[in-house]
Tab-separated table of C-alpha atoms and ligand atoms in Angstrom:
chain	number	residue	atom	x	y	z
O	1	MET	CA	-22.446	11.464	25.261
O	2	GLU	CA	-24.475	8.553	24.366
O	3	ASN	CA	-23.790	4.810	24.357
O	4	ARG	CA	-25.348	2.979	21.469
O	5	GLU	CA	-25.185	-0.501	19.661
O	6	MET	CA	-25.238	-1.765	16.112
O	7	ASN	CA	-25.068	-5.535	14.809
O	8	GLY	CA	-22.856	-6.466	18.018
O	9	ILE	CA	-20.719	-3.349	17.529
O	10	GLY	CA	-20.883	-0.957	20.525
O	11	TYR	CA	-20.303	2.640	19.946
O	12	LYS	CA	-20.475	6.194	21.369
O	13	VAL	CA	-22.075	9.450	19.990
O	14	GLY	CA	-21.308	12.784	20.901
O	15	GLN	CA	-25.196	13.480	20.114
O	16	TRP	CA	-27.883	11.631	18.431
O	17	PRO	CA	-29.405	11.863	15.645
O	18	LEU	CA	-26.542	12.947	13.908
O	19	ASP	CA	-26.673	16.378	12.114
O	20	PRO	CA	-26.918	15.871	8.571
O	21	ALA	CA	-25.275	19.325	7.868
O	22	LYS	CA	-22.202	18.666	9.674
O	23	PRO	CA	-19.105	16.088	9.198
O	24	THR	CA	-18.964	13.216	11.147
O	25	VAL	CA	-15.467	12.478	12.830
O	26	VAL	CA	-15.291	8.749	13.626
O	27	PHE	CA	-12.617	7.858	16.248
O	28	ILE	CA	-10.829	4.455	16.073
O	29	HIS	CA	-9.024	3.390	19.334
O	30	GLY	CA	-5.428	1.833	19.643
O	31	SER	CA	-4.546	-1.721	20.338
O	32	GLY	CA	-6.236	-3.282	23.121
O	33	LEU	CA	-8.287	-0.020	23.990
O	34	TRP	CA	-11.933	0.995	23.458
O	35	SER	CA	-13.954	3.763	22.580
O	36	GLY	CA	-13.683	5.524	26.047
O	37	MET	CA	-10.242	6.554	24.850
O	38	TRP	CA	-11.921	9.446	23.209
O	39	GLU	CA	-14.253	10.929	25.887
O	40	ASN	CA	-12.537	14.337	26.074
O	41	GLN	CA	-13.222	14.441	22.253
O	42	MET	CA	-16.721	13.189	21.792
O	43	ASP	CA	-18.269	16.329	23.114
O	44	ALA	CA	-15.994	18.972	23.040
O	45	LEU	CA	-16.327	18.989	18.738
O	46	LEU	CA	-19.653	18.918	18.624
O	47	ASP	CA	-20.078	22.563	17.465
O	48	ARG	CA	-18.384	21.774	14.260
O	49	ALA	CA	-18.998	18.112	13.648
O	50	ASN	CA	-20.752	15.138	14.553
O	51	THR	CA	-18.608	12.638	16.743
O	52	ALA	CA	-18.594	8.584	16.638
O	53	ALA	CA	-16.219	6.343	18.471
O	54	LEU	CA	-16.688	2.493	17.793
O	55	ASP	CA	-15.028	-0.395	19.827
O	56	LEU	CA	-13.633	-2.795	17.441
O	57	PRO	CA	-14.623	-6.319	17.596
O	58	GLY	CA	-13.701	-8.209	20.827
O	59	HIS	CA	-12.841	-4.570	22.495
O	60	GLY	CA	-14.971	-2.428	24.977
O	61	ARG	CA	-18.632	-3.411	24.493
O	62	SER	CA	-18.168	-4.879	20.790
O	63	LYS	CA	-18.650	-8.723	20.611
O	64	GLY	CA	-15.275	-10.575	19.502
O	65	PRO	CA	-13.456	-12.386	18.263
O	66	GLY	CA	-10.547	-9.523	17.614
O	67	MET	CA	-8.565	-9.601	13.912
O	68	GLU	CA	-5.019	-9.785	13.250
O	69	ARG	CA	-5.293	-7.737	10.058
O	70	ILE	CA	-5.638	-3.922	9.410
O	71	GLU	CA	-7.827	-4.797	6.325
O	72	ASP	CA	-10.183	-7.030	8.119
O	73	TYR	CA	-10.717	-4.388	10.971
O	74	THR	CA	-11.117	-1.962	8.139
O	75	ARG	CA	-14.057	-3.655	6.575
O	76	VAL	CA	-15.829	-3.653	9.803
O	77	VAL	CA	-15.013	0.242	10.379
O	78	ALA	CA	-16.424	0.664	6.795
O	79	GLU	CA	-19.454	-1.339	7.186
O	80	PHE	CA	-20.112	0.634	10.575
O	81	ILE	CA	-19.781	4.318	8.987
O	82	GLN	CA	-22.284	3.068	6.629
O	83	GLY	CA	-24.626	1.521	9.003
O	84	ILE	CA	-24.962	4.489	11.231
O	85	SER	CA	-25.053	6.819	7.780
O	86	ALA	CA	-22.366	8.944	8.987
O	87	PRO	CA	-22.727	12.531	7.200
O	88	ALA	CA	-19.340	13.470	5.402
O	89	PRO	CA	-17.289	10.604	7.517
O	90	ILE	CA	-13.756	11.439	8.503
O	91	PRO	CA	-12.074	8.659	10.208
O	92	ALA	CA	-9.832	9.609	12.844
O	93	GLY	CA	-7.737	7.012	14.634
O	94	LEU	CA	-4.851	6.320	16.917
O	95	SER	CA	-1.978	3.904	16.208
O	96	LEU	CA	-3.779	0.887	15.165
O	97	GLY	CA	-6.592	3.219	14.698
O	98	GLY	CA	-5.069	5.291	12.526
O	99	ALA	CA	-3.446	2.408	10.315
O	100	ILE	CA	-7.251	1.687	9.733
O	101	ALA	CA	-7.999	5.261	8.963
O	102	LEU	CA	-5.477	5.078	6.366
O	103	GLN	CA	-6.338	1.934	4.980
O	104	LEU	CA	-9.949	3.541	4.721
O	105	LEU	CA	-8.603	6.508	2.863
O	106	LEU	CA	-6.653	3.755	0.609
O	107	ASP	CA	-9.529	1.113	0.310
O	108	PHE	CA	-12.499	3.686	-0.471
O	109	PRO	CA	-11.286	7.077	-1.896
O	110	ASP	CA	-14.626	8.108	-2.929
O	111	ASN	CA	-16.226	7.963	0.711
O	112	PHE	CA	-13.716	10.224	2.339
O	113	SER	CA	-12.665	13.258	1.507
O	114	ALA	CA	-10.725	13.772	4.822
O	115	GLY	CA	-8.873	11.807	7.533
O	116	ILE	CA	-7.129	12.269	10.714
O	117	LEU	CA	-4.155	10.439	11.658
O	118	MET	CA	-2.900	10.352	15.322
O	119	SER	CA	0.262	8.719	16.563
O	120	THR	CA	0.554	6.660	13.648
O	121	GLY	CA	2.448	5.564	10.850
O	122	ALA	CA	2.614	4.350	7.158
O	123	ARG	CA	4.573	1.115	8.751
O	124	LEU	CA	4.215	-0.104	12.465
O	125	LYS	CA	6.611	-2.607	12.945
O	126	VAL	CA	6.141	-3.483	16.696
O	127	MET	CA	9.231	-4.073	18.816
O	128	PRO	CA	9.706	-7.966	19.523
O	129	GLU	CA	9.640	-7.482	23.407
O	130	ILE	CA	6.600	-6.030	23.185
O	131	LEU	CA	4.976	-8.898	21.195
O	132	GLU	CA	6.443	-11.372	23.591
O	133	THR	CA	5.480	-9.846	26.743
O	134	VAL	CA	1.999	-9.388	25.741
O	135	ALA	CA	1.870	-13.328	24.776
O	136	ASN	CA	3.739	-14.419	28.085
O	137	ASP	CA	3.449	-11.977	30.580
O	138	PHE	CA	0.253	-9.724	30.356
O	139	ALA	CA	0.748	-8.392	33.589
O	140	GLY	CA	4.293	-6.985	32.475
O	141	TYR	CA	2.721	-5.712	29.308
O	142	LEU	CA	0.067	-3.665	31.455
O	143	ALA	CA	3.017	-2.271	33.636
O	144	MET	CA	4.938	-1.563	30.268
O	145	PHE	CA	1.860	0.292	28.833
O	146	GLY	CA	1.708	2.826	31.827
O	147	GLN	CA	5.433	3.332	31.010
O	148	PHE	CA	5.652	3.700	27.534
O	149	GLY	CA	1.866	5.232	26.423
O	150	VAL	CA	2.384	8.560	27.909
O	151	SER	CA	5.186	11.309	28.006
O	152	GLU	CA	7.400	11.406	31.420
O	153	LYS	CA	5.740	14.662	32.037
O	154	SER	CA	2.084	13.129	32.431
O	155	ASP	CA	0.522	11.801	35.331
O	156	PRO	CA	0.257	8.031	34.318
O	157	GLY	CA	-2.663	7.884	36.716
O	158	ILE	CA	-4.719	9.229	33.716
O	159	LEU	CA	-3.967	5.785	32.186
O	160	ARG	CA	-5.936	3.807	35.092
O	161	PRO	CA	-9.080	3.658	33.687
O	162	LEU	CA	-7.734	2.167	30.313
O	163	VAL	CA	-5.305	0.000	31.917
O	164	GLU	CA	-8.475	-1.585	34.018
O	165	LYS	CA	-10.121	-2.096	30.622
O	166	LEU	CA	-7.150	-3.582	28.849
O	167	GLU	CA	-6.930	-6.369	31.847
O	168	THR	CA	-10.502	-7.593	30.958
O	169	VAL	CA	-9.630	-7.161	26.948
O	170	GLY	CA	-6.758	-10.250	27.717
O	171	PRO	CA	-3.792	-10.979	26.028
O	172	GLU	CA	-5.161	-12.702	22.916
O	173	ILE	CA	-6.965	-9.529	21.349
O	174	VAL	CA	-4.088	-7.440	22.226
O	175	LEU	CA	-1.859	-10.068	20.683
O	176	GLY	CA	-4.127	-9.834	17.564
O	177	ASP	CA	-4.231	-6.142	17.454
O	178	PHE	CA	-0.220	-5.909	17.521
O	179	LYS	CA	0.329	-8.400	14.827
O	180	ALA	CA	-1.889	-6.361	12.678
O	181	CYS	CA	0.129	-3.321	13.292
O	182	ASN	CA	3.354	-5.500	12.453
O	183	ARG	CA	1.992	-6.660	9.135
O	184	PHE	CA	1.073	-2.986	8.143
O	185	ASP	CA	3.158	-0.994	5.811
O	186	VAL	CA	1.670	1.480	3.091
O	187	MET	CA	4.601	3.502	2.910
O	188	ASN	CA	4.695	3.239	-1.156
O	189	ARG	CA	0.950	3.841	-1.186
O	190	LEU	CA	0.774	7.372	0.527
O	191	GLY	CA	1.101	9.221	-3.141
O	192	SER	CA	-2.248	8.054	-4.348
O	193	ILE	CA	-4.348	9.377	-1.196
O	194	ARG	CA	-6.870	12.030	-2.054
O	195	ALA	CA	-8.054	12.855	1.108
O	196	ARG	CA	-7.023	16.002	2.991
O	197	VAL	CA	-5.276	14.499	5.973
O	198	LEU	CA	-4.221	15.858	9.167
O	199	ALA	CA	-1.532	14.027	11.229
O	200	THR	CA	-0.798	14.935	14.556
O	201	ALA	CA	2.463	13.547	16.069
O	202	ALA	CA	3.662	13.906	19.846
O	203	LEU	CA	6.935	15.112	20.378
O	204	ASP	CA	7.342	12.506	23.391
O	205	ASP	CA	5.999	9.741	21.588
O	206	LYS	CA	8.123	6.367	21.975
O	207	LEU	CA	5.923	3.922	20.029
O	208	THR	CA	5.245	6.072	17.082
O	209	PRO	CA	7.607	8.623	17.087
O	210	PRO	CA	7.561	11.987	15.508
O	211	LYS	CA	9.335	10.924	12.174
O	212	TYR	CA	6.399	8.554	11.547
O	213	GLY	CA	4.061	11.568	11.646
O	214	GLU	CA	6.622	13.581	9.461
O	215	PHE	CA	6.945	10.760	6.810
O	216	LEU	CA	3.056	10.925	6.428
O	217	ALA	CA	2.903	14.418	6.106
O	218	ASN	CA	5.779	14.405	3.576
O	219	HIS	CA	4.397	11.588	1.465
O	220	ILE	CA	0.203	12.350	1.582
O	221	PRO	CA	-0.222	14.975	-1.114
O	222	ASN	CA	-2.469	17.153	0.557
O	223	ALA	CA	-1.629	16.522	4.357
O	224	ASN	CA	-0.792	18.785	7.260
O	225	LEU	CA	1.212	18.123	10.113
O	226	PHE	CA	0.729	19.053	14.101
O	227	HIS	CA	3.243	18.554	16.616
O	228	ILE	CA	1.923	18.205	20.109
O	229	PRO	CA	4.585	19.199	22.886
O	230	ASP	CA	4.825	17.490	26.418
O	231	ALA	CA	2.511	14.424	25.220
O	232	GLY	CA	3.467	10.790	24.231
O	233	HIS	CA	1.488	8.255	22.289
O	234	LEU	CA	-1.746	8.589	23.984
O	235	ALA	CA	-1.789	12.392	23.120
O	236	PRO	CA	-5.916	12.724	23.021
O	237	ILE	CA	-5.804	11.605	26.480
O	238	GLU	CA	-2.739	13.427	27.731
O	239	LYS	CA	-3.373	16.903	26.121
O	240	PRO	CA	-7.032	16.933	24.924
O	241	GLU	CA	-7.140	20.690	24.456
O	242	THR	CA	-4.108	21.161	22.400
O	243	VAL	CA	-5.404	18.051	20.187
O	244	ASN	CA	-9.020	19.252	19.913
O	245	ASP	CA	-7.851	22.892	18.785
O	246	ALA	CA	-5.788	21.199	16.226
O	247	ILE	CA	-9.112	19.128	15.254
O	248	ASN	CA	-11.172	21.831	15.107
O	249	LYS	CA	-8.828	24.238	12.940
O	250	PHE	CA	-8.646	21.094	10.565
O	251	LEU	CA	-12.483	21.085	10.529
O	252	GLY	CA	-12.733	24.809	10.043
O	253	SER	CA	-10.158	25.241	7.325
L	1	LIG	N1	7.713	6.180	9.213
L	1	LIG	C1	8.712	6.659	9.046
L	1	LIG	N2	9.846	5.984	9.068
L	1	LIG	C2	9.504	4.870	9.387
L	1	LIG	C3	8.394	3.934	9.949
L	1	LIG	C4	7.437	4.991	9.609
L	1	LIG	N3	5.972	4.496	9.963
L	1	LIG	N4	8.587	2.919	10.287
L	1	LIG	C5	9.830	2.770	10.321
L	1	LIG	N5	10.497	3.498	9.820
L	1	LIG	C6	11.977	3.758	9.564
L	1	LIG	C7	12.569	3.561	11.185
L	1	LIG	O1	12.953	4.574	11.795
L	1	LIG	C8	13.975	3.337	10.690
L	1	LIG	O2	14.875	4.099	10.198
L	1	LIG	P1	16.365	4.103	10.386
L	1	LIG	O3	17.018	3.474	9.770
L	1	LIG	O4	16.612	5.773	10.066
L	1	LIG	O5	16.563	3.974	11.792
L	1	LIG	C9	13.917	2.299	9.268
L	1	LIG	O6	12.460	2.958	8.731
L	1	LIG	C10	13.756	0.925	9.267
L	1	LIG	O7	12.681	0.420	10.503
L	1	LIG	P2	11.699	-0.596	10.862
L	1	LIG	O8	11.152	-0.880	9.298
L	1	LIG	O9	10.492	-0.329	12.172
L	1	LIG	O10	12.958	-1.951	11.254
L	1	LIG	P3	13.848	-1.858	12.370
L	1	LIG	O11	14.175	-3.153	12.397
L	1	LIG	O12	14.863	-0.874	12.173
L	1	LIG	O13	13.012	-1.469	13.952
L	1	LIG	C11	11.571	-1.771	15.655
L	1	LIG	C12	12.358	-2.411	14.420
L	1	LIG	C13	10.456	-2.517	16.166
L	1	LIG	C14	12.641	-1.838	16.727
L	1	LIG	C15	11.392	-0.408	15.585
L	1	LIG	O14	9.907	-0.575	14.191
L	1	LIG	C16	10.543	0.421	16.710
L	1	LIG	O15	11.117	1.151	17.279
L	1	LIG	N6	9.263	0.662	16.309
L	1	LIG	C17	8.530	1.366	17.407
L	1	LIG	C18	8.198	0.941	18.513
L	1	LIG	C19	6.941	-0.094	18.619
L	1	LIG	O16	7.074	-1.454	18.776
L	1	LIG	N7	5.990	0.652	18.451
L	1	LIG	C20	4.818	-0.103	18.383
L	1	LIG	C21	3.885	0.606	17.098
L	1	LIG	S1	2.262	-0.243	17.344
């Protein structure tokens, strides 16, 4: 794995240069997070695909400011994918990142023949308590993130590196991300998606419950649903082997 930078956007790649004979899975992180959340995926998928994970503006090593609309983040990610000349790019996002991946499939249908939507939904209304806590009690939000982010069966300690990074990102950027989620609603547009889609839904996910993934799979014409047992919202961190198996099968089919 290698850390790189392009036009103020920090990103990781499994290997560089990218192999033109393989597709490129482009990972997009969730609200307030960064590319480090994909460390368990970056090297593990290299037999089948190039892997890249960017930090959205204002997150991780990328320059700010953050944004408040999925469409604005989507433009940045589209430029990033073009900028690294990713062969056969497959957007793969979680939560906020999944909304961005969905928007990429809707806005650039000729550029993407497949997409991976993890712990996300076609509408991402945010509980008012989350918005209020981020704005007024950021320490309280960090505690809440540890509580709601993973399954009760997972060790909350696995989130420590993410929580430490969240502290440095700060409330303004996190609030912008949640406002972007709160506005997002493409429920009526899923039927127009032509790309092949893998939707993953973690059975213990309290933030984007399995019914959101089921809705995606039922309304996107060429979609498969994969349930992840014993995992919560952050399934790629909690159950990396299960998630990587699902992605590998999708890439191989
Ligand atoms: N896919 C499928 N169904 C969805 C959906 C999605 N993406 N988003 C909402 N729905 C469903 C809801 O489950 C609900 O169904 P119900 O009437 O059978 O209970 C219905 O559509 C309406 O939901 P919603 O538009 O979200 O409004 P609400 O006022 O009923 O609920 C919240 C608001 C915030 C309480 C609710 O959206 C929620 O619990 N969200 C998850 C928690 C959260 O904040 N997640 C953060 C996401 S980044």
